[in-house]
């Protein structure tokens, strides 16, 4: 991430002729930032001779034109004048070589016509996108204040869907979502409990530019009303590598002078982003340092991987009350059963509809995610199958992948598919099935990328989700969420990032809350995944620290679960083999007696 400074921070000095754009750019150089963004209102002229001097000043100071901005209000009943402002800004942005033009959707003329204004503004911005696209200039929509049309993450996503133009991108303002201290305008009744951090989480993966708001920075440059540790954690979680643009809006007449405030803010941001990967991510991008100094024997005492049996490409192990291990042979469309005591392998179910993740419920029935599009429950004694989910809101599910349960009998499952257009069907998501059969979507793209393994913590208060995509700059991380008593999730945070190596696939949890994660590769497999993540079982604490690691002997490790009479045998599916290793801490029971 790189730091940029915004001309609008100095608008009062510019208006009073105590500063001009050239002095602003010189100040940016003195601050040591990498870029400077300009608002069209801060220019003395938009004529070519003046703009040429600005271009040269950027070059002389070694700065990038990080963004060009114009203030537009396409919510007006007649947005023609706003379109002309945007057209002029396009011309200037292109002359200066700006990579992006920021615009606002605007605000409704009245609350009664909010929906009409929303559609009207979307149509106008589509026109701006089309005109700018002819010259190769992306247009960035920014979220904006309590009265505006794009106040929440939901509204931003809806607006982008309606505009439906490939030249539109998103400019994330950390202080302008509903509920933010600095978002101007009276807070509407329906937004009284709006969580701006949740809106940031919803839209961060779409952000191509970030504006960091500061209102009353402390002596260290931090902003009391915005938790920038959380903001930067979210941005790192989506591998954001663009500009962080400083936007200082001190209280009129009482705030810190901009010439003193901005240097403090630069120092604060520099300490947080280190002008590159965070220290945590830097340590994780090289395989060997990641694994140095681990206390492996404290969690996996003998470190010996034992071969239980070998079959084909295996997934989704689950252990019943008798200690039998059920697991999926995906390519052969089978669910297999391994008896550890008798060393006997049998086929439990043929034609399994590409069954993947398995788990036993609290009554000892086998739950299965079928890649063919269903979540089912199987009576192990009779073989009777009950379909628990095969569609959501009338549309087919994608490929259900893995599942977890909680102490209340609820089921959480991940669904993965190629579609990313919610207008044509369901997207990548996490769903909850309640004991009464009701199905609720609790997480969905773009807030998550490619959901995979999922577990609940030992006390059922945290939901852990593996979000893992082999594509370039895609998610390869473990997310954690507070799991509420009603089965909803809040407070998303990044627990661990495997990028650029292969991320996690499946995982299990022990009674002390540590995660046992199947991740990594022996050999490249034609994707952007590197070999930085070693192949094997990674033990990760609830605080996100890698505690222990044991390598598995072949590709590709997929999942793991606890079993054995003492729940201290970890069964691991890897390539064509079912393996096991002993653990020092028992696992969380896969099932509990029915209340």
Coordinates of C-alpha atoms in Angstrom, one line a residue, residues 72-79 82 104-110 113 116-118 120-121 149:
X72 CA -21.2 15.5 -8.8
X73 CA -24.9 15.1 -7.8
X74 CA -26.7 12.8 -10.3
X75 CA -29.6 12.5 -7.9
X76 CA -31.0 15.9 -9.2
X77 CA -34.1 15.8 -11.3
X78 CA -32.1 17.2 -14.2
X79 CA -28.5 16.0 -14.0
X82 CA -23.6 17.5 -13.5
X104 CA -20.5 10.9 -6.4
X105 CA -23.9 9.3 -7.2
X106 CA -25.4 12.3 -5.4
X107 CA -28.5 12.6 -3.2
X108 CA -32.3 12.4 -3.8
X109 CA -34.3 15.6 -4.2
X110 CA -36.5 14.2 -1.4
X113 CA -38.3 9.9 -4.5
X116 CA -36.3 7.2 -8.6
X117 CA -33.2 9.2 -7.9
X118 CA -31.2 6.0 -7.4
X120 CA -31.7 8.2 -12.4
X121 CA -28.2 8.5 -10.9
X149 CA -27.7 7.5 -2.5

